[in-house]
C-alpha cells in the first residue's frame, strides 16, 4: 500500500517530469529548426518566412540568442491573456468551447474539493477503524485510506455527512452543468448569428432521392423542390461518386511531386540527369531517365483524369441519389431541413448540410435500410470489441511468444534463442501488442463510425468519442477496479443481482484510490506536458523532413499540425470527470490531483489553441481545425458528465449498503432519479440549439441581409459551394494563388457583387478569372445547366 | 392441478355463458325499450324515432314479432360484411384501426398455433419426464403439462426445436407487425389526404408565448407570426381561461332543465302549480313556486354569465399565453408545426393543433418548467402506484374489518356482530375494496395523465393506456406468476442477478398455463360477450331513465354511448398478445384459447363499431367516438407487441438455462437484439407518418384546393374554429336548430361561398344569420379585431 510519502515522491517526480517537458518545450520552441512544428499555422497562412534562408549555418538550427532562454516560461501568462471572443474569432468556436470543458472541470471540482476537505476529511480522519483493524489483523493500511470513507466504522452515524455531501456535490455539479449548457448554447447561437454568410446556412443535404426511370437525379431534385418549396428553392448540386477520379488525381499529384524532386536534383547537379528504376519500390526494373519518365507518366494520367472526369460528369450511374439543395433564404433552408418531405420517411431525407469542409463524401449515398443494418452490425461489433477484445490480443500475444515465433518461422530459431532477444520478446512483446492495439483503437473506432454511415466528419468524431468513452469506462475504470478482463466482469455481473453490482464495485473503490492517483499523475500531468511538446508531430516532422521531404511542398505537407482530436481527447478528459465525481465523497484526497490536471491541461491547450499577438499580426498557433461544427459536441459532453454523476451515485449507494448504514442508503435513491430528470430537463431546454436552427434567427438574418445587400447574387455564391473536393483539388494544381478562389461560377451573367461580409478563407468565392483552363469548369456547366428554376 | 377434462368443462361453461350473453343480446336488442341503448347513434343523428310513440303499451316495451327472434344471431354475418373503406367512412379511422388490433392478433397467432401444434406438441408429448417424475415423487402433474416444455428432460437435444420455433415465431410476428404498420401508416395518410377540409389541417397550437409588458398576447402572437411566417400567416385565436364561465353555463343549463321539468309537470296537471324547497337537496327550506323560482334563478345566472363573459373577454388576465394560429395553406401550417421558432426551445412551442373536439382546454397554459416537474412527479407517483398500491388498500381493508368498523363507529356494534353481516364483511369487503380500486384505476391513471399536462384527449388516453399496460404487466402477469405483491417481487428482483430474474419467472411460466387458460376464458371470452350486451350502459341507462330523466333532453344525455375506451381496452388486448407470445413456445396448448378470444372479440367489436345498412340508411351502431385522432395510437400498439415479444424471448432464455440446455441458450441472445433493432427500424420507417405531416402531401392538397375553389374564404372558415366550448355551448342554448351553424363570423364582408366539400357536422360553418342576438358574437369582435394581417 502506498503511503502519503510514496504519493508525495511520485507527485514530485511527475511534477519534475512535467517541468522538464515544459522547459524542453521552452527551449525547443525557440530553435529555428523546430519552427515549423510549433508555429505551423504561420506557415500555412504564409506569414512566417522559413528561417533557414540566410544567416550562418549554425543559426539555422540553434538559437544562439540567450536572452530568449531566460524568458522560457513567458508563454504561460500570454496563453491566458486572450479574451474569449477573440479566441473564438481566431480559433473557431469548436476550440474555444473545447477549452471550456477544462474550465468546467475546474468549476466543478475546486468548490467540491474545498468543501470535501473541510467537511469529509475531518469526518473520515477522526476515526480509528483502520488503526484498530491494523492492530488486529496486522495489516498495514495506507495512510491515504485514513482520509477515506474506509476509516469509518460500520453503522456509524457519520455516513450522514457523506450522504449530505453527495447531495451537495450533485446539486453543485448540476448547477454548473446547467449554467455551462446555457452559456455554450448562447455562444453557439451567437456564433451562428454573428457569422458571415456561409453556404451551409442556405443549403440542405437531401439523401435517398428515389430512383425514377424517366428523370435524372438532378431533374428529379429540381422538380421536387420547385413543386414543394416553390418560393424558396434556388439551386442544387448533385453528389457525384468521384472516388476513382480522386484516386487518379492523388496519383498525379504524387507524380508531380517526384518530378519536382528530380528537377531540383538536376538543377543542383547539372552534370548528370537523374535516373530511376521503374519496378517495385523503384528498387528493381529497367533504368530510365527520371524526369522524362515522370513527364510522360503525368501526361498519361492527365488524359486519364480528363477521361474519367468526362465519364463521371456524363455517366448517370456516377451520380448518387443525393444532392445539396440551396434555398433563397436561410428561412427556406431551415424549414426544409426540419420538415418531412414525403409520405415515406426514408425517401427525400433532409438535414442541414454540414460545412463544405466537414462533408464525408463517401457516405452520402447509403440507402435507409442499409444504414439501419449497418448500425446493427456496428452495435454488435462494438459490444464484442469492448468485452472480448482481449481474445484476439491474447491470440496474437501467444503467436508473439518464443514458441509461436519458432513455430511460424523455424529458421529464426538460433536468433530467438539468444538470451537478450529472448528476454525482449518475453518481456516486451505482449505489452507492445496490447499497446499497439490501444494506439490503433481510435482508428478502429473511427473506421466503425465511417462504416456506420455518418455524413460529416464532426459527427464521425462525436460517435467515435462516445464509443471510446464507453470502452475506457469498461476496460480502464471497471477493469482497474475489478481486476479481470471485461468479459469476466460481464460474466460475473450477469450472475450478480442488480443490487450487488454497485456493491462489488463500490467496495473496491476506496482501495483503488492510490492507483488512480498515480494514474492521474502519469497519464494526466506528464501526458499533458508531453502534449505541449507535441512529441509525436515533432518526431514525425523531423523523420519526414530527414527521409521523405523532397520539395518545399512536401515540407508543408509534413508539418501537418493535426487537430485537437476530439475523438480521443474528449473521452480522456471525461475519464477524469468520472474519477473526480466517484472519489469526491469516497476519498477526497484524490481531488487536488484532478484539479492540478485540469488547470495544467487548460493552460497547455489554451496555448495550443489560442492566437498570440506577435508582430501585431494575429495568428493561430498550433492546431488547424479541419472543420467548424459550432460546438455541436456539447450535448455529448454534458451527457457524459451526467453519466459519471449517476455512476458515482450508484457506487456510493453500493458502498454504503456494505457499510450497513441501512437507514441511510435509501436517501440516496432519489439522487440518480433527480439527476436523470435534470438531464432530460436540460436536454429539452438547450439541446435543440445544437440540432435545430430557429426560424426567428433565420428570418432576422435574412431581413438584415436583404436590407444591407439588396442585390447580392446568391445563386452564383452557392452554385458550386458543395462540389466534390477532387474538383477543387484540381483547381489548386493549376495555380497555387487561386487557393482562396477555388470556385468558378461558369456563367458570365452571374456577376458577383463582392462585399465586405464575405469570408475569404473558408467560404467559396467565385473567381473573377476566366475558368476556361480549369477542367472543373466543365462540371458545373453540365450538371447545373438545368438547375434554373 | 387442472386436467384437460377440467379445462374442457371450464371451456364449455364459459362458451355457454358467452352464448347466453349473445342470446340475451339478440333478445334484448330487438326490445323497443332498449332501443336507445343499442342504437344510440341513430338517435344522436335523429334518424330513428322513439318507438314509444304510438302502438299498444305492451309493444312499447316488448317485441312481440316472433320472426325477429328466429334470426337472433343474424347480426354476426352482417357485422363482418361491411368493407373496411366504408367502415372508415362511417365510424372513423380510429375505430377501424382499433379493430385491426384484433385482426393482428389473429394474423399472428393462427399460423403460430398451427406450427406449434404440428411441431412442438409432438416434440413435447413424446417424452415421459413428467410420468417418471410422477412415479418417483408421487406428484400428479396436470396432463396439460404433458403438452408443455416441462415434459422434456434436462439437457435434451429436443430443445433445439423450441429455439428454432422461437426464431420462426419472432420472424413471423415481426413480419406481420411490419406489414401491419405499413398498412396502417398508409391508411392514415390516405385518410388524412382524402379527408375534407378540417380546421386542424391549417392550424398550429402555440404554447408558452413569452410575457410582454407592452403588448397583449394576441398582439404578440400576431406580430411574431407576421414577422416569421409572413407569407403564410392568416389569423389566430387566443386561448381564454373560461373555466368559471363554463361552470356558470353548466349551472344555467341544469336550471333550464329543471324548469322544463316543472313546466311539463304543470302542463300535465294544470290544477296545481309545482312547488319546491330551496334548501339542501331540495329537501328542506322554504317552499316556493318552482317555475317562478327557476325563471328568476335563470335570469340571475344569465346576467352573471353575461358579466363573466364580458370580464373574460376584456380582462387580459384571463387570456392564457397560448393561441391557435391558422395559416393560409396546409403547407404553412405543416412548416410551422415542425420547426423551432426561437432560440429558446421552451418558448413559442408549436405543434399540430388537435382536432377542436380533441382539445383538452385546461392544460393549454402550463409553462415548460412546470411541465417538466409534473412529469417527474407523475413518474415517481406511478412507480409507487404500481409497486406499493397494496399498502393503502391493505390499510383500507384493515379499516373495513369488523374490528375496524367497531372502533370507528361503536354504535354499529350490535348490527355488525350479527352473524350474517359479519360473514359478509369478512368475506366480501376486502375483495370489494380491491375490486373498487381496480375499477377506479383507469380513472386514477387518467387523472395522472391530465395532471401531466397533455393538451389533447387522444394523447391523454394513449398515455393512460401505456400506464395501464405496465400496471397490468407488473401486477397481473408477474403477480400471477410469482405470487406475492409487486413490492415483494421488486425486492426479490433487486436481490437477484440479472441472469436469475428471467430464470425465476421462466421456470414458473409452464406451471401457470392452466391458470392463464382459465383467465382467458373468464376475462376474455365471457368478458367480450358481456361487452356486446353493454351491461354497464344498459344498467345505467335504465337506472337513469327510471330515476333521473325528467325531459326529452335528459333522455338524450342518458343514452351516452361511451367510446371504445382506448385507455382500458387496448392494454387488455395487449395482455393477450403477451400471454400468447410467452406461451407459444412453452405451452402451445394455450394458443387456441387466445385465438378464440381474438376471433370473438373481433366479431363483437366489429358489430359495436360498424355501420349496418337498414332502411338503406347508413348509421353507425353503438360507439360515438369523442374525437378522431387518425389512428395516432398505432405506434403504441406496435411498441407493446414488440415489448411482449422481447419479454417472451427473455423468459424462454431463462427457462432453457434452467433446463441445462447450456449450449442452446446462447443462440437465443440474438433474438432480443434483433427484435429491438427491428423495432427501431420500424420506428424510423413508419412512425413519422403518425407524428409529422409531410410537406409534399400538404402542397398537393393545397394546390388541388386552389384549383377547385379559387375564391374560398378560408379566414372566415378558420376564424372561430378553435373557440372554447363554453362559447359554443352558449350558442346552442339560443337555438337548437343552429346546432350546425355554431359559429358566426361577425364580419359582414366575409361572405362565405358554401361548397360541397364542407363537412356539416364537425367543422364550424359560419352562419348566414345575423348574430346580433348571440352573446358569443361579442367575443370574436373583441378578440379578433386586430387579427387582420
JSON list of N, CA and C in Angstrom, two decimals, chain A residues 360-378:
[
{"chain": "A", "resi": 360, "resn": "UNK", "atom": "N", "xyz": [-18.41, 14.24, -45.33]},
{"chain": "A", "resi": 360, "resn": "UNK", "atom": "CA", "xyz": [-17.72, 12.98, -45.57]},
{"chain": "A", "resi": 360, "resn": "UNK", "atom": "C", "xyz": [-18.37, 12.36, -46.81]},
{"chain": "A", "resi": 361, "resn": "UNK", "atom": "N", "xyz": [-17.72, 12.57, -47.95]},
{"chain": "A", "resi": 361, "resn": "UNK", "atom": "CA", "xyz": [-18.38, 12.34, -49.23]},
{"chain": "A", "resi": 361, "resn": "UNK", "atom": "C", "xyz": [-18.77, 10.90, -49.48]},
{"chain": "A", "resi": 362, "resn": "UNK", "atom": "N", "xyz": [-17.95, 10.00, -49.00]},
{"chain": "A", "resi": 362, "resn": "UNK", "atom": "CA", "xyz": [-18.18, 8.59, -49.34]},
{"chain": "A", "resi": 362, "resn": "UNK", "atom": "C", "xyz": [-19.52, 8.08, -48.85]},
{"chain": "A", "resi": 363, "resn": "UNK", "atom": "N", "xyz": [-20.03, 8.66, -47.74]},
{"chain": "A", "resi": 363, "resn": "UNK", "atom": "CA", "xyz": [-21.22, 8.08, -47.12]},
{"chain": "A", "resi": 363, "resn": "UNK", "atom": "C", "xyz": [-22.52, 8.70, -47.61]},
{"chain": "A", "resi": 364, "resn": "UNK", "atom": "N", "xyz": [-22.46, 9.55, -48.61]},
{"chain": "A", "resi": 364, "resn": "UNK", "atom": "CA", "xyz": [-23.66, 10.31, -48.96]},
{"chain": "A", "resi": 364, "resn": "UNK", "atom": "C", "xyz": [-24.74, 9.47, -49.62]},
{"chain": "A", "resi": 365, "resn": "UNK", "atom": "N", "xyz": [-24.39, 8.29, -50.14]},
{"chain": "A", "resi": 365, "resn": "UNK", "atom": "CA", "xyz": [-25.36, 7.58, -50.97]},
{"chain": "A", "resi": 365, "resn": "UNK", "atom": "C", "xyz": [-25.87, 6.29, -50.35]},
{"chain": "A", "resi": 366, "resn": "UNK", "atom": "N", "xyz": [-25.75, 6.17, -49.02]},
{"chain": "A", "resi": 366, "resn": "UNK", "atom": "CA", "xyz": [-26.19, 4.91, -48.40]},
{"chain": "A", "resi": 366, "resn": "UNK", "atom": "C", "xyz": [-27.70, 4.93, -48.22]},
{"chain": "A", "resi": 367, "resn": "UNK", "atom": "N", "xyz": [-28.42, 3.94, -48.72]},
{"chain": "A", "resi": 367, "resn": "UNK", "atom": "CA", "xyz": [-29.87, 3.94, -48.54]},
{"chain": "A", "resi": 367, "resn": "UNK", "atom": "C", "xyz": [-30.28, 3.61, -47.11]},
{"chain": "A", "resi": 368, "resn": "UNK", "atom": "N", "xyz": [-31.55, 3.89, -46.81]},
{"chain": "A", "resi": 368, "resn": "UNK", "atom": "CA", "xyz": [-32.02, 3.82, -45.43]},
{"chain": "A", "resi": 368, "resn": "UNK", "atom": "C", "xyz": [-31.88, 2.43, -44.83]},
{"chain": "A", "resi": 369, "resn": "UNK", "atom": "N", "xyz": [-32.31, 1.42, -45.55]},
{"chain": "A", "resi": 369, "resn": "UNK", "atom": "CA", "xyz": [-32.28, 0.07, -44.99]},
{"chain": "A", "resi": 369, "resn": "UNK", "atom": "C", "xyz": [-30.85, -0.33, -44.67]},
{"chain": "A", "resi": 370, "resn": "UNK", "atom": "N", "xyz": [-29.95, -0.02, -45.61]},
{"chain": "A", "resi": 370, "resn": "UNK", "atom": "CA", "xyz": [-28.55, -0.35, -45.40]},
{"chain": "A", "resi": 370, "resn": "UNK", "atom": "C", "xyz": [-28.01, 0.36, -44.17]},
{"chain": "A", "resi": 371, "resn": "UNK", "atom": "N", "xyz": [-28.39, 1.62, -43.99]},
{"chain": "A", "resi": 371, "resn": "UNK", "atom": "CA", "xyz": [-27.94, 2.37, -42.82]},
{"chain": "A", "resi": 371, "resn": "UNK", "atom": "C", "xyz": [-28.36, 1.67, -41.54]},
{"chain": "A", "resi": 372, "resn": "UNK", "atom": "N", "xyz": [-29.61, 1.21, -41.57]},
{"chain": "A", "resi": 372, "resn": "UNK", "atom": "CA", "xyz": [-30.17, 0.59, -40.39]},
{"chain": "A", "resi": 372, "resn": "UNK", "atom": "C", "xyz": [-29.43, -0.72, -40.07]},
{"chain": "A", "resi": 373, "resn": "UNK", "atom": "N", "xyz": [-29.15, -1.49, -41.12]},
{"chain": "A", "resi": 373, "resn": "UNK", "atom": "CA", "xyz": [-28.43, -2.74, -40.94]},
{"chain": "A", "resi": 373, "resn": "UNK", "atom": "C", "xyz": [-27.01, -2.46, -40.45]},
{"chain": "A", "resi": 374, "resn": "UNK", "atom": "N", "xyz": [-26.38, -1.44, -41.05]},
{"chain": "A", "resi": 374, "resn": "UNK", "atom": "CA", "xyz": [-25.02, -1.11, -40.64]},
{"chain": "A", "resi": 374, "resn": "UNK", "atom": "C", "xyz": [-24.96, -0.74, -39.17]},
{"chain": "A", "resi": 375, "resn": "UNK", "atom": "N", "xyz": [-25.97, 0.01, -38.72]},
{"chain": "A", "resi": 375, "resn": "UNK", "atom": "CA", "xyz": [-25.98, 0.41, -37.32]},
{"chain": "A", "resi": 375, "resn": "UNK", "atom": "C", "xyz": [-26.05, -0.83, -36.41]},
{"chain": "A", "resi": 376, "resn": "UNK", "atom": "N", "xyz": [-26.86, -1.79, -36.80]},
{"chain": "A", "resi": 376, "resn": "UNK", "atom": "CA", "xyz": [-26.96, -3.01, -36.00]},
{"chain": "A", "resi": 376, "resn": "UNK", "atom": "C", "xyz": [-25.63, -3.74, -35.97]},
{"chain": "A", "resi": 377, "resn": "UNK", "atom": "N", "xyz": [-25.03, -3.89, -37.15]},
{"chain": "A", "resi": 377, "resn": "UNK", "atom": "CA", "xyz": [-23.76, -4.63, -37.23]},
{"chain": "A", "resi": 377, "resn": "UNK", "atom": "C", "xyz": [-22.71, -3.97, -36.35]},
{"chain": "A", "resi": 378, "resn": "UNK", "atom": "N", "xyz": [-22.62, -2.64, -36.47]},
{"chain": "A", "resi": 378, "resn": "UNK", "atom": "CA", "xyz": [-21.59, -1.94, -35.71]},
{"chain": "A", "resi": 378, "resn": "UNK", "atom": "C", "xyz": [-21.88, -2.00, -34.22]}
]
